PDB file of C-alpha atoms in Angstrom:
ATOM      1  CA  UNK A   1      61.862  26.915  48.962  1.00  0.00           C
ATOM      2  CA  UNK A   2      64.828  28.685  47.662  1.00  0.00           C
ATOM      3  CA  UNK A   3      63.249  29.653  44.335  1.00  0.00           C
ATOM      4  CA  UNK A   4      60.067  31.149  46.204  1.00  0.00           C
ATOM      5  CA  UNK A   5      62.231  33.473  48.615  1.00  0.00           C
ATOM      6  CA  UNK A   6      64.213  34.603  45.499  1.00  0.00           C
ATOM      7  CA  UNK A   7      60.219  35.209  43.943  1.00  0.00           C
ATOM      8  CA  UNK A   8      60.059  37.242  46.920  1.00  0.00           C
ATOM      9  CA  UNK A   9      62.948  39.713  46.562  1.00  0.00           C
ATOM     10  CA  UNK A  10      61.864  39.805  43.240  1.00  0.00           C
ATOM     11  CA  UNK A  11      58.438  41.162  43.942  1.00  0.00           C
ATOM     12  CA  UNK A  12      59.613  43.302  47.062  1.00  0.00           C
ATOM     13  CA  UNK A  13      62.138  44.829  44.872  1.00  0.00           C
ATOM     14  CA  UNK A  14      59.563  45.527  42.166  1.00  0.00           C
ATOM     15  CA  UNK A  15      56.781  47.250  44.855  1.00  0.00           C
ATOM     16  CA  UNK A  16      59.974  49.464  46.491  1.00  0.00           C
ATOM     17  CA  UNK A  17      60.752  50.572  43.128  1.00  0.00           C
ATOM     18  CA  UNK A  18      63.636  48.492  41.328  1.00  0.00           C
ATOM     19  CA  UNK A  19      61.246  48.326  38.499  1.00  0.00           C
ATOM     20  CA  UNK A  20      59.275  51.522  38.768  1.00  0.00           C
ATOM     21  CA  UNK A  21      56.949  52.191  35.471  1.00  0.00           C
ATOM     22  CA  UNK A  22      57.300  55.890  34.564  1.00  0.00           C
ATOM     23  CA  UNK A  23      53.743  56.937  36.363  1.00  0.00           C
ATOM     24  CA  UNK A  24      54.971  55.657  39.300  1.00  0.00           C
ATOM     25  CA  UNK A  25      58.406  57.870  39.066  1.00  0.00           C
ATOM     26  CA  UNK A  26      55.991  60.237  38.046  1.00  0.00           C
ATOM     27  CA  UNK A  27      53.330  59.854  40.777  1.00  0.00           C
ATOM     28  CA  UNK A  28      56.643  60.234  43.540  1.00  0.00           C
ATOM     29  CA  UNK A  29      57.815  63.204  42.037  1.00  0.00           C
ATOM     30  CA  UNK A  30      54.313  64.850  41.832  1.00  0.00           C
ATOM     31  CA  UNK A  31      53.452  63.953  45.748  1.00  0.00           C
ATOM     32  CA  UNK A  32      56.987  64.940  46.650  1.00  0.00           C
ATOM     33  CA  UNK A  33      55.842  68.543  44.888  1.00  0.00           C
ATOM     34  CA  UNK A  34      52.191  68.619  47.087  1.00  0.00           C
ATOM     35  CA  UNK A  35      54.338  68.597  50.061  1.00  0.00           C
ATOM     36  CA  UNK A  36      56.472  70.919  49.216  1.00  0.00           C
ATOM     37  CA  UNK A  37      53.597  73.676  48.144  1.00  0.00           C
ATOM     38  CA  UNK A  38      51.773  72.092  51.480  1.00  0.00           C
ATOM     39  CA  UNK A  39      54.483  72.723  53.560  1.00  0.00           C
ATOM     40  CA  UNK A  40      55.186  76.125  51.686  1.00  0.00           C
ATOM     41  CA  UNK A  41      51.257  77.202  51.842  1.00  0.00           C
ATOM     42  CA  UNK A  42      50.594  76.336  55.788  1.00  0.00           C
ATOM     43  CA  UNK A  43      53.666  78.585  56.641  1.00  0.00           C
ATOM     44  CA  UNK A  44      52.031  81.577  54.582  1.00  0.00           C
ATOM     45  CA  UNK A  45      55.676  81.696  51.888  1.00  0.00           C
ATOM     46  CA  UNK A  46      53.894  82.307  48.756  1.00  0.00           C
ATOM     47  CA  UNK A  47      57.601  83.010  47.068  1.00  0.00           C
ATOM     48  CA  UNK A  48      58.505  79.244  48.292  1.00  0.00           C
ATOM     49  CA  UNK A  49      54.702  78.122  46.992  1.00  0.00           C
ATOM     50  CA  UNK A  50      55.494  79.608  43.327  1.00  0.00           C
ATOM     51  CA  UNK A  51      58.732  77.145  43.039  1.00  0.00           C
ATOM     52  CA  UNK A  52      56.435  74.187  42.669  1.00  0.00           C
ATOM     53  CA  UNK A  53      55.349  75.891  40.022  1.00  0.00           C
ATOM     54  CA  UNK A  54      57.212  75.822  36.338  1.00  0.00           C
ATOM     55  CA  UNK A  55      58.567  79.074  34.951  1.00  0.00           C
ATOM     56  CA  UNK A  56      56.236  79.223  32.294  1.00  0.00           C
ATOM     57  CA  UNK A  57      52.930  77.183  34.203  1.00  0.00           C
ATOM     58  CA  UNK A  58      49.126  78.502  34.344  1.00  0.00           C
ATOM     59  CA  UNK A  59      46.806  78.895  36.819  1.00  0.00           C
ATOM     60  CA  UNK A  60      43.550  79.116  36.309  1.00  0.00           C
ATOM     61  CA  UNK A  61      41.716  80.379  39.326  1.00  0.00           C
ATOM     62  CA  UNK A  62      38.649  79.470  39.876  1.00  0.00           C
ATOM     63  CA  UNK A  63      37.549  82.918  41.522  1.00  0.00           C
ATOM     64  CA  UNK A  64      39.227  85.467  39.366  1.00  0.00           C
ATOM     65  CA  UNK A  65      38.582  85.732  35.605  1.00  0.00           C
ATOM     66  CA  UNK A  66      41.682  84.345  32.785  1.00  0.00           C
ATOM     67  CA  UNK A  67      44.556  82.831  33.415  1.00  0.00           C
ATOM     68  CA  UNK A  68      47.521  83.311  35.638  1.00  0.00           C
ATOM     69  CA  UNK A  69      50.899  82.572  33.582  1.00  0.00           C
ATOM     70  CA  UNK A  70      54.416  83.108  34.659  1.00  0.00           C
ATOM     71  CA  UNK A  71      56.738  82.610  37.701  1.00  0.00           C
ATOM     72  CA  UNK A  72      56.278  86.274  38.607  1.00  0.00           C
ATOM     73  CA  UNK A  73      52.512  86.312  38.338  1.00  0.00           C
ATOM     74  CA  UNK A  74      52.452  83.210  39.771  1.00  0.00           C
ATOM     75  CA  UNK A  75      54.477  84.377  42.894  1.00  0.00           C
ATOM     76  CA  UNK A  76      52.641  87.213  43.287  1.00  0.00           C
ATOM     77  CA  UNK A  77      48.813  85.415  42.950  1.00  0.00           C
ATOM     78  CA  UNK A  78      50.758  83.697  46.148  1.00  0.00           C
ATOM     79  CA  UNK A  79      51.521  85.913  48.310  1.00  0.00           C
ATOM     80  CA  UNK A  80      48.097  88.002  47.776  1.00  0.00           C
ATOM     81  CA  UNK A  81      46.504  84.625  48.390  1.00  0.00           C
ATOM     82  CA  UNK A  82      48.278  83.847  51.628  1.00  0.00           C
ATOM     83  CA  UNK A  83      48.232  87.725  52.480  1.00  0.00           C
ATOM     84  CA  UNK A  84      44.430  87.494  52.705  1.00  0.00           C
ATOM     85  CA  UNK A  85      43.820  84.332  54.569  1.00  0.00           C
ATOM     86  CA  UNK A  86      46.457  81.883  56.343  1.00  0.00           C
ATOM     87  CA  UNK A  87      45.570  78.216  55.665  1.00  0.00           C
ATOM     88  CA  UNK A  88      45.025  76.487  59.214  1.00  0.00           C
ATOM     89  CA  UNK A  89      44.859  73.104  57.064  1.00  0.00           C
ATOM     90  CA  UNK A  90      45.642  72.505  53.595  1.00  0.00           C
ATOM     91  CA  UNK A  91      45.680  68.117  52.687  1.00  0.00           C
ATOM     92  CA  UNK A  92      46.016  67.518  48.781  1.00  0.00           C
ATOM     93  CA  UNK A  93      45.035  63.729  47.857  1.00  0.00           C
ATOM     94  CA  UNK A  94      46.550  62.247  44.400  1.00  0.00           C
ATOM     95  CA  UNK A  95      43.625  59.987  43.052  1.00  0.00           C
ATOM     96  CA  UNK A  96      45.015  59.296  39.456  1.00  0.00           C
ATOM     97  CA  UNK A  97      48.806  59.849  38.041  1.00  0.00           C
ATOM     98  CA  UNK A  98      49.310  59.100  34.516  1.00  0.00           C
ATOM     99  CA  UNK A  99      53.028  59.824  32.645  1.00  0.00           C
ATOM    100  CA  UNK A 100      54.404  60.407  29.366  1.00  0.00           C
ATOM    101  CA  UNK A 101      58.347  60.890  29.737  1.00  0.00           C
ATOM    102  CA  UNK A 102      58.975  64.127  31.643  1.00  0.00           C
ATOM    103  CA  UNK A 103      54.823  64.915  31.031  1.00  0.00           C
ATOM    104  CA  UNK A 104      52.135  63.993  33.460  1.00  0.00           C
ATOM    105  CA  UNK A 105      49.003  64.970  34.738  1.00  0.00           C
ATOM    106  CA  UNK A 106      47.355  64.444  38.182  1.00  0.00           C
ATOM    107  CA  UNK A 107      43.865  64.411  39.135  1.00  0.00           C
ATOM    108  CA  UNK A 108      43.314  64.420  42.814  1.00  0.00           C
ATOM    109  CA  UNK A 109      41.237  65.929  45.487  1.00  0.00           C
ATOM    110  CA  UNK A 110      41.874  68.832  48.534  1.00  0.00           C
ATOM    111  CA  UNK A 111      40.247  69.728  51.743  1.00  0.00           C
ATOM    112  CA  UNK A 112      41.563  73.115  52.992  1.00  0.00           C
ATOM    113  CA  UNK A 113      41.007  75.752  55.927  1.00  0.00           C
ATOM    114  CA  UNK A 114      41.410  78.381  55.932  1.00  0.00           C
ATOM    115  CA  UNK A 115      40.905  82.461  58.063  1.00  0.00           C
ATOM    116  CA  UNK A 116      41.195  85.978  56.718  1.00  0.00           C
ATOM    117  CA  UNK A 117      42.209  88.051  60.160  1.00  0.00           C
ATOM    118  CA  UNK A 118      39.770  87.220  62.941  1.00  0.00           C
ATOM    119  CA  UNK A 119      37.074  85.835  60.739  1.00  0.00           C
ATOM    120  CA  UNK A 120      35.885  82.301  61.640  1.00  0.00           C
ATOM    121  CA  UNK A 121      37.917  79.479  59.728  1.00  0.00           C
ATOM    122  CA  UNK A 122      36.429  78.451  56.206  1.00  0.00           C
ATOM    123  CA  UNK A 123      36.551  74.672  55.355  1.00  0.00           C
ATOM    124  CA  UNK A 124      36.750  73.803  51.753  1.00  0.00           C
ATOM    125  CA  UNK A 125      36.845  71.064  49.647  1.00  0.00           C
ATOM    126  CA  UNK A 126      37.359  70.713  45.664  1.00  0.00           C
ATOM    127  CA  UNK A 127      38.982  68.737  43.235  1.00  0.00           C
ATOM    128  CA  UNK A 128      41.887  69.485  40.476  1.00  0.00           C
ATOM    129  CA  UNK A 129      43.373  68.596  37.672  1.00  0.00           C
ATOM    130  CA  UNK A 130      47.254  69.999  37.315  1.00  0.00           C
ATOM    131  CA  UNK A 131      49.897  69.190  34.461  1.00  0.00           C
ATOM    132  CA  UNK A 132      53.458  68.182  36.403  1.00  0.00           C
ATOM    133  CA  UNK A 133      56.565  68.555  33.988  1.00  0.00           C
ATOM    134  CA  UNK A 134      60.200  67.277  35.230  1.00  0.00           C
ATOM    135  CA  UNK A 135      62.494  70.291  35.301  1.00  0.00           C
ATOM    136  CA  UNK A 136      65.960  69.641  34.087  1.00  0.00           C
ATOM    137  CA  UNK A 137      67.041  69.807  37.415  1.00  0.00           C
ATOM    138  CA  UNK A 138      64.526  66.816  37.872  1.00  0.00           C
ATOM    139  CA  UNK A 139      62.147  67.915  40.147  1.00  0.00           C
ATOM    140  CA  UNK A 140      58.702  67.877  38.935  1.00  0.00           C
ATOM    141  CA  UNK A 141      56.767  70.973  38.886  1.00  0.00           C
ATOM    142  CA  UNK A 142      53.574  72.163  38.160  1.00  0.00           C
ATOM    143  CA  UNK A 143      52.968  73.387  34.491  1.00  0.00           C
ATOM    144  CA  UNK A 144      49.053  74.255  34.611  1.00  0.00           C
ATOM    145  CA  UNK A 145      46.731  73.817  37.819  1.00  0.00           C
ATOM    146  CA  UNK A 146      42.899  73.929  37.769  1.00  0.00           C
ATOM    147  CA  UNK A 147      41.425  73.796  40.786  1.00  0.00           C
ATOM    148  CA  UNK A 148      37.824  73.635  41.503  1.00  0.00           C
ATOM    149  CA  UNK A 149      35.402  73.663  44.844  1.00  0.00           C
ATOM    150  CA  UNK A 150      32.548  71.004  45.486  1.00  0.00           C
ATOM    151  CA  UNK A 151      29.297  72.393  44.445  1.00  0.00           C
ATOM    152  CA  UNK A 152      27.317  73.569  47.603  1.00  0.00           C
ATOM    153  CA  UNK A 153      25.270  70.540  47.754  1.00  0.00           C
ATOM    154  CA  UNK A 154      28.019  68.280  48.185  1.00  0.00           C
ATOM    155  CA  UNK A 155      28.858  70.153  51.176  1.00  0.00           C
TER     156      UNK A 155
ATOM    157  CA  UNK B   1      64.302  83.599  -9.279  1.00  0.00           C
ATOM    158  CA  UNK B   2      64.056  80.425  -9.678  1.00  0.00           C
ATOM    159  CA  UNK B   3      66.236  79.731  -6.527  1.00  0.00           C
ATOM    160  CA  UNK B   4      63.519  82.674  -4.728  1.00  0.00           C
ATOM    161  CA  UNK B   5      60.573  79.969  -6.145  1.00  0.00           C
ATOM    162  CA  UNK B   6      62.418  76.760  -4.560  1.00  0.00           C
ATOM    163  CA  UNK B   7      62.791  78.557  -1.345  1.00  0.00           C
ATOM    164  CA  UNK B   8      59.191  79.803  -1.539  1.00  0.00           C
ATOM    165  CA  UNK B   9      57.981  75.951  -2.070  1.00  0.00           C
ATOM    166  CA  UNK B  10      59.959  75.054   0.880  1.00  0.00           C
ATOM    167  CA  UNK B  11      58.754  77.594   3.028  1.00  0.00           C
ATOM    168  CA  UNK B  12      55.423  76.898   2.208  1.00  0.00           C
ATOM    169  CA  UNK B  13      56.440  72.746   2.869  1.00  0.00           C
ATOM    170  CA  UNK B  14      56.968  73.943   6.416  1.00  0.00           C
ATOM    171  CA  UNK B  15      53.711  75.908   6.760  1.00  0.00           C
ATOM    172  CA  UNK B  16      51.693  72.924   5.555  1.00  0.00           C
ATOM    173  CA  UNK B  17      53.004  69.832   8.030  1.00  0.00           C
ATOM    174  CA  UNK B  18      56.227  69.320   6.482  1.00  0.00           C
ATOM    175  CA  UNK B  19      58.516  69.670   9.728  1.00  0.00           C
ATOM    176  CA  UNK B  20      55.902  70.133  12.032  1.00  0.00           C
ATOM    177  CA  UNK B  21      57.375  70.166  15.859  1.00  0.00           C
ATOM    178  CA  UNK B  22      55.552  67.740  18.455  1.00  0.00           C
ATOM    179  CA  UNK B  23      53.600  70.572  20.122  1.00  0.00           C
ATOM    180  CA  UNK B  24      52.337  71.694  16.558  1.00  0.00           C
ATOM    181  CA  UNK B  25      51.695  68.182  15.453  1.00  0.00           C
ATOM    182  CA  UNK B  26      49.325  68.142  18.956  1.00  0.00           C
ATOM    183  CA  UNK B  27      48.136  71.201  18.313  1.00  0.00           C
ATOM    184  CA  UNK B  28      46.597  70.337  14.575  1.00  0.00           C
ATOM    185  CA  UNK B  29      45.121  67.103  16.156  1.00  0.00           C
ATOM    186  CA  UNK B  30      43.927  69.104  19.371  1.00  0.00           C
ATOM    187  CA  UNK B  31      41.723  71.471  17.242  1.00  0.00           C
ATOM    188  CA  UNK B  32      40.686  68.238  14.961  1.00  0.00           C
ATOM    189  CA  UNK B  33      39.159  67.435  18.435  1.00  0.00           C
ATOM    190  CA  UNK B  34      37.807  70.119  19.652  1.00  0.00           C
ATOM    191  CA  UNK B  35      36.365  70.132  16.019  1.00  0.00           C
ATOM    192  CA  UNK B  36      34.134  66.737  16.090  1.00  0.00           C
ATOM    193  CA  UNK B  37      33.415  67.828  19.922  1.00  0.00           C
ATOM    194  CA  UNK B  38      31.480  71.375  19.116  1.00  0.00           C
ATOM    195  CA  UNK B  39      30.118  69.256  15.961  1.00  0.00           C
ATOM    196  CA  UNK B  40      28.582  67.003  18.191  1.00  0.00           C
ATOM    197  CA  UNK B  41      27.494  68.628  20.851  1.00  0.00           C
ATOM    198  CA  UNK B  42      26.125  71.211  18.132  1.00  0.00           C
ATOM    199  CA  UNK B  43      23.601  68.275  16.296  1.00  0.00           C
ATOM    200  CA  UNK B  44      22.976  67.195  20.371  1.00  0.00           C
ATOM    201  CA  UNK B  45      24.842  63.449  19.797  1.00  0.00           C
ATOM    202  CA  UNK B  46      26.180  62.700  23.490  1.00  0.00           C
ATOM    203  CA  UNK B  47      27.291  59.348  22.115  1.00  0.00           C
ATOM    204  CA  UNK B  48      29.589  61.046  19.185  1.00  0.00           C
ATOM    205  CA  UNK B  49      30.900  63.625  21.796  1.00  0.00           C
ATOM    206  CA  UNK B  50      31.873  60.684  23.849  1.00  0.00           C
ATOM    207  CA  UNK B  51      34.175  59.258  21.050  1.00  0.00           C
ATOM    208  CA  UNK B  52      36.732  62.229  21.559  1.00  0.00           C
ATOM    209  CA  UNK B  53      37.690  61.045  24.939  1.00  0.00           C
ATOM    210  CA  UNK B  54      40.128  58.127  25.794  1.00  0.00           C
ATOM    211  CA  UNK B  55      38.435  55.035  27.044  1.00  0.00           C
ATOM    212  CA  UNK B  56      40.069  55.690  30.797  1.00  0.00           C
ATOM    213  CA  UNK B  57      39.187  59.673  30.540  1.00  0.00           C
ATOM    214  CA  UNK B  58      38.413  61.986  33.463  1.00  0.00           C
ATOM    215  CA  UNK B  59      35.986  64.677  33.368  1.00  0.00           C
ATOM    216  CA  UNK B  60      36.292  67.094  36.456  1.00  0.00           C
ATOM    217  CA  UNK B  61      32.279  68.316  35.906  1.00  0.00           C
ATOM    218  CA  UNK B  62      31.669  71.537  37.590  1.00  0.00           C
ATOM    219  CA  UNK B  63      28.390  71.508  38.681  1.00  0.00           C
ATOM    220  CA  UNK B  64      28.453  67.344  39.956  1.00  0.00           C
ATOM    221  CA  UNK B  65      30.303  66.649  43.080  1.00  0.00           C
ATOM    222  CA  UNK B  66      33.211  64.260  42.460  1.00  0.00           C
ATOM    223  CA  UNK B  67      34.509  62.981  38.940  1.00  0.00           C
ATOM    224  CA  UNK B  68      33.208  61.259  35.887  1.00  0.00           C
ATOM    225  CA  UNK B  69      35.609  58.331  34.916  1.00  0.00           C
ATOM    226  CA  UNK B  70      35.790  56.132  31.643  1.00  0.00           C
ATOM    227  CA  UNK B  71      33.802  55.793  28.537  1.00  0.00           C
ATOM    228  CA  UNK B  72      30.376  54.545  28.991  1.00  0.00           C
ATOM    229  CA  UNK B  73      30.239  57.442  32.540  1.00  0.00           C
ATOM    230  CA  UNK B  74      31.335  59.799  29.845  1.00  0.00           C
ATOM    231  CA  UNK B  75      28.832  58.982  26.941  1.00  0.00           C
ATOM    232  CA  UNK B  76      25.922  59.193  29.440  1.00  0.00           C
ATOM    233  CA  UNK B  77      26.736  62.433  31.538  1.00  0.00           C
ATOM    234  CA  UNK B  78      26.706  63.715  27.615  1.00  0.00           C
ATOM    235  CA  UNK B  79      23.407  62.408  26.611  1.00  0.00           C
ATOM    236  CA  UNK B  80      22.084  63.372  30.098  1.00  0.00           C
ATOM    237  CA  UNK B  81      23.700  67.096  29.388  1.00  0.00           C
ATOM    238  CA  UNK B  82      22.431  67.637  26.111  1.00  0.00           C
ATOM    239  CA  UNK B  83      19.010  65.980  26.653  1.00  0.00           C
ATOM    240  CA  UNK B  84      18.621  68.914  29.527  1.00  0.00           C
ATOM    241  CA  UNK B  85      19.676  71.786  27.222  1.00  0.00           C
ATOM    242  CA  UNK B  86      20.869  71.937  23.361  1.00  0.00           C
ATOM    243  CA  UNK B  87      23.657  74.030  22.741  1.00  0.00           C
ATOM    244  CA  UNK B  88      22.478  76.891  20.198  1.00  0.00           C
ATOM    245  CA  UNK B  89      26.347  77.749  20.035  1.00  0.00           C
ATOM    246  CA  UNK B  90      29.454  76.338  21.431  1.00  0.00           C
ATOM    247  CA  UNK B  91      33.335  77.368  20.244  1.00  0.00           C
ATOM    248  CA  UNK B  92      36.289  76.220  21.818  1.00  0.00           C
ATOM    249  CA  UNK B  93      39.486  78.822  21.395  1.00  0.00           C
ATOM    250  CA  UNK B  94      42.642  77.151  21.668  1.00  0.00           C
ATOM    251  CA  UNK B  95      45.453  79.604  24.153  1.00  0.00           C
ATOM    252  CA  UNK B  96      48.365  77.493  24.864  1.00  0.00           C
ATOM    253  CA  UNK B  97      49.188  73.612  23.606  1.00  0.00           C
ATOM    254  CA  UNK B  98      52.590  71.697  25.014  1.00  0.00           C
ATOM    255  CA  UNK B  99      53.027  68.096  24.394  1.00  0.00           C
ATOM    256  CA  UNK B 100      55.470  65.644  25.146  1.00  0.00           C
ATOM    257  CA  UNK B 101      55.391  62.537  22.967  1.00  0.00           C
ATOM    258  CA  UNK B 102      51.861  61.325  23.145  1.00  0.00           C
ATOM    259  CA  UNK B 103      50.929  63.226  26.316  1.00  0.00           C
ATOM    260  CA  UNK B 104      49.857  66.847  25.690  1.00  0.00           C
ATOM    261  CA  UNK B 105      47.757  69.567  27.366  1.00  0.00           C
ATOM    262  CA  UNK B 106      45.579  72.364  26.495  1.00  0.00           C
ATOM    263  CA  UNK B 107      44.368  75.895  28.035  1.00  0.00           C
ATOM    264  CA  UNK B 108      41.403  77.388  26.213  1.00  0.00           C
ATOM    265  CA  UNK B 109      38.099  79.222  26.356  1.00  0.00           C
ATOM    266  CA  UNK B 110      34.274  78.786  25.569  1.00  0.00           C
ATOM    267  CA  UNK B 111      31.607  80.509  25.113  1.00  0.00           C
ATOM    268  CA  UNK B 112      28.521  78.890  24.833  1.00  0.00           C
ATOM    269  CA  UNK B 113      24.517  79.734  23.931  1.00  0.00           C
ATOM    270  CA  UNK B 114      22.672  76.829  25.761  1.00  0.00           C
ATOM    271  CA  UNK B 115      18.390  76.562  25.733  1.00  0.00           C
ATOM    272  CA  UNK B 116      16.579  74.246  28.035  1.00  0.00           C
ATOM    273  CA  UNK B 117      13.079  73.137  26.667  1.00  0.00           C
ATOM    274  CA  UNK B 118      11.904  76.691  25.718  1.00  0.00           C
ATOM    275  CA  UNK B 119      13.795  78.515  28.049  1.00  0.00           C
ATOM    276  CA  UNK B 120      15.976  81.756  27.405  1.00  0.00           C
ATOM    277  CA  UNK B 121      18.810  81.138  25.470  1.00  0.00           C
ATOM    278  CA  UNK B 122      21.555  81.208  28.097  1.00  0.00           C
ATOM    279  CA  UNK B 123      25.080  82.450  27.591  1.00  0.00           C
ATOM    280  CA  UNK B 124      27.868  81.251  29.348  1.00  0.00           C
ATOM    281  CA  UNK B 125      31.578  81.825  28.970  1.00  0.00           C
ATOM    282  CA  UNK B 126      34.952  80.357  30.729  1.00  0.00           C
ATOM    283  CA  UNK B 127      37.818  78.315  30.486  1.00  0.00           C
ATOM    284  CA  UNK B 128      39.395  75.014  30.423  1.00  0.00           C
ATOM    285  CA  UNK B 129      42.523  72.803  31.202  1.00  0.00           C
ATOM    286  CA  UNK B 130      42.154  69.844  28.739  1.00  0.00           C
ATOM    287  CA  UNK B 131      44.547  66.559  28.727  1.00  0.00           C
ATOM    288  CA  UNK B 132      44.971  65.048  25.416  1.00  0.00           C
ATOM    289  CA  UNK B 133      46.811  61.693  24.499  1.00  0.00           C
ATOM    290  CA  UNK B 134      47.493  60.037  20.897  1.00  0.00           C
ATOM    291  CA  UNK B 135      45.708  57.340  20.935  1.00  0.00           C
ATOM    292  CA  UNK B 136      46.669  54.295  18.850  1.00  0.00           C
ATOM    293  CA  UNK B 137      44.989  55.062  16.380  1.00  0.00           C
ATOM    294  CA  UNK B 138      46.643  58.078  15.563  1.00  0.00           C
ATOM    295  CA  UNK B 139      43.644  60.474  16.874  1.00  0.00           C
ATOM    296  CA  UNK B 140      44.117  62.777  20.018  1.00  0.00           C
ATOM    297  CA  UNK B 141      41.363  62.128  22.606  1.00  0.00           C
ATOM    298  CA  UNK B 142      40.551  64.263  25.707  1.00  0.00           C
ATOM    299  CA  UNK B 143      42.364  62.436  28.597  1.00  0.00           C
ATOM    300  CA  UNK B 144      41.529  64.486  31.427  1.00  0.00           C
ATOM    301  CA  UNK B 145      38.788  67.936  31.114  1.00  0.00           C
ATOM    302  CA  UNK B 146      38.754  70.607  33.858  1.00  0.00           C
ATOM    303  CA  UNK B 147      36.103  73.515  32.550  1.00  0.00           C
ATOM    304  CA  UNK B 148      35.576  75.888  34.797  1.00  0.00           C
ATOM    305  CA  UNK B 149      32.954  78.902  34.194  1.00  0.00           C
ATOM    306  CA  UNK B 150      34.113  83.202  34.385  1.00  0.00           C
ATOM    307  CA  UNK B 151      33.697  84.276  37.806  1.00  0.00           C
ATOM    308  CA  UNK B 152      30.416  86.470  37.499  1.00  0.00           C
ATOM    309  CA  UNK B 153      31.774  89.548  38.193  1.00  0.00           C
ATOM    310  CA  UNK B 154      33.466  88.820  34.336  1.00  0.00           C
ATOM    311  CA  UNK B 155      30.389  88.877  32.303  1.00  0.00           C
TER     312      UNK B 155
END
C-alpha cells in the first residue's frame, strides 16, 4: 500500500515535470513563446511580436517573395503586418515538438482572423513549421518561421 | 619557405574537414542530402527520395491540406508526385545552415522544370525551411520540410 502511493508521487512527479525530457522543456518554452507573439499580435505591438523572434531568425512569408532576416526587418514586417489588418483572433496549436539541446523545431497548426479597416473579417487557417532556439537569457525564441495557408479546397 | 609550405598544408587541412565547426560539419552532410534528393527525384525514384528523410519525418506539402508524417506516407506522396509529373530539372541552393549537435536547419531555394504526361514543361521557383537530424548512422536526413512556392507577382 505504502510502496504503490510512493509509485504514485513518483509518476505525478514525473508528468509535472521532475523528470522532464528535453522536448518537453522544449515544447514549454516554445508554447510559452506562442503566447507571448499571441498576446503581442491581438493587441496590434508588432515591436513586442519581433521579441519572440531571435536576433538573427528568418521569415519566410508566404505572400511576399525571399526571406525576411533580422530583428529590424523582422520588427518592421510586424508592424506593416498589423498596420494593415488587426487580428480579431489569432490561436496557434503545437502538434509536434522535437529538441536537440538549446535547438528545436515545432510543427503545429493556426486559425486566424483577421480585418483591414472596415472590410469584413478574413478567417484563415494554415500550418507551420518554425525553428525555436533558447536565448542565453533562456527564453526560447523563434530562429526561422514558415508559415503556410490551407489550400482552398480544404476550406 | 619551408615554414610558408607547413602553414600552407595546414591551411589547406582546415579547408578540407580538418577542424570543421558543427554548422559546417551539417552543412557538408546537408548538401550530401540535398544531393541524393535532386538525384532521385531527377531518375523519378520516389522510393530513393524517401530514404533522405528520418523514419518520423514531417513534410508540410503545399498543395495537400494537412501534413504528411513518417516513412512509408513519405515514400508514397513521392511516387504519387513523380508518377504525376517528372522533374526535367530540380536544384536545391543552400542560404543559411545552423545546427546544434545533431539537430540542424536549413533555408534554401528551388527552381524546378516539371512535365506532366506531354504537357508544357513547367517552371516553378521558391523556397524552403528544411529540418535535418544525424541520424545514427552518421547520414543527415530531412526531419521536418516546409517548401513554399514565389508569390506570382515574383516570376
Amino acid at each position: 500500500m505504502r510502496a504503490a502511493s510512493l509509485w504514485g508521487l513518483c509518476l505525478l512527479g514525473c508528468a509535472t515535470g521532475a523528470s522532464l525530457g528535453p522536448s518537453a522543456e522544449a515544447r514549454a518554452g516554445i508554447e510559452e513563446g506562442n503566447r507571448l507573439l499571441v498576446a503581442a499580435a491581438l493587441v496590434g505591438n508588432g515591436d513586442r511580436v519581433a521579441t519572440v523572434f531571435a536576433d538573427d531568425a528568418t521569415i519566410l512569408p508566404f505572400r511576399l517573395p525571399g526571406t525576411i532576416h533580422g530583428h529590424v526587418a523582422i520588427a518592421e514586417y510586424w508592424r506593416n503586418r498589423l498596420a494593415a489588418a488587426r487580428f480579431l483572433e489569432l490561436e496557434l496549436t503545437t502538434a509536434e515538438v522535437s529538441a536537440n539541446g538549446d535547438l528545436a523545431y515545432e510543427v503545429g497548426t493556426f486559425r486566424a482572423k483577421t480585418q483591414a479597416q472596415d472590410a469584413a473579417p478574413v478567417l484563415s487557417t494554415g500550418r507551420y513549421l518554425v525553428v525555436w532556439r533558447r536565448s542565453v537569457d533562456g527564453r526560447w525564441r523563434i530562429q526561422a518561421d514558415c508559415p503556410i495557408p490551407d489550400p482552398p479546397s480544404a476550406h
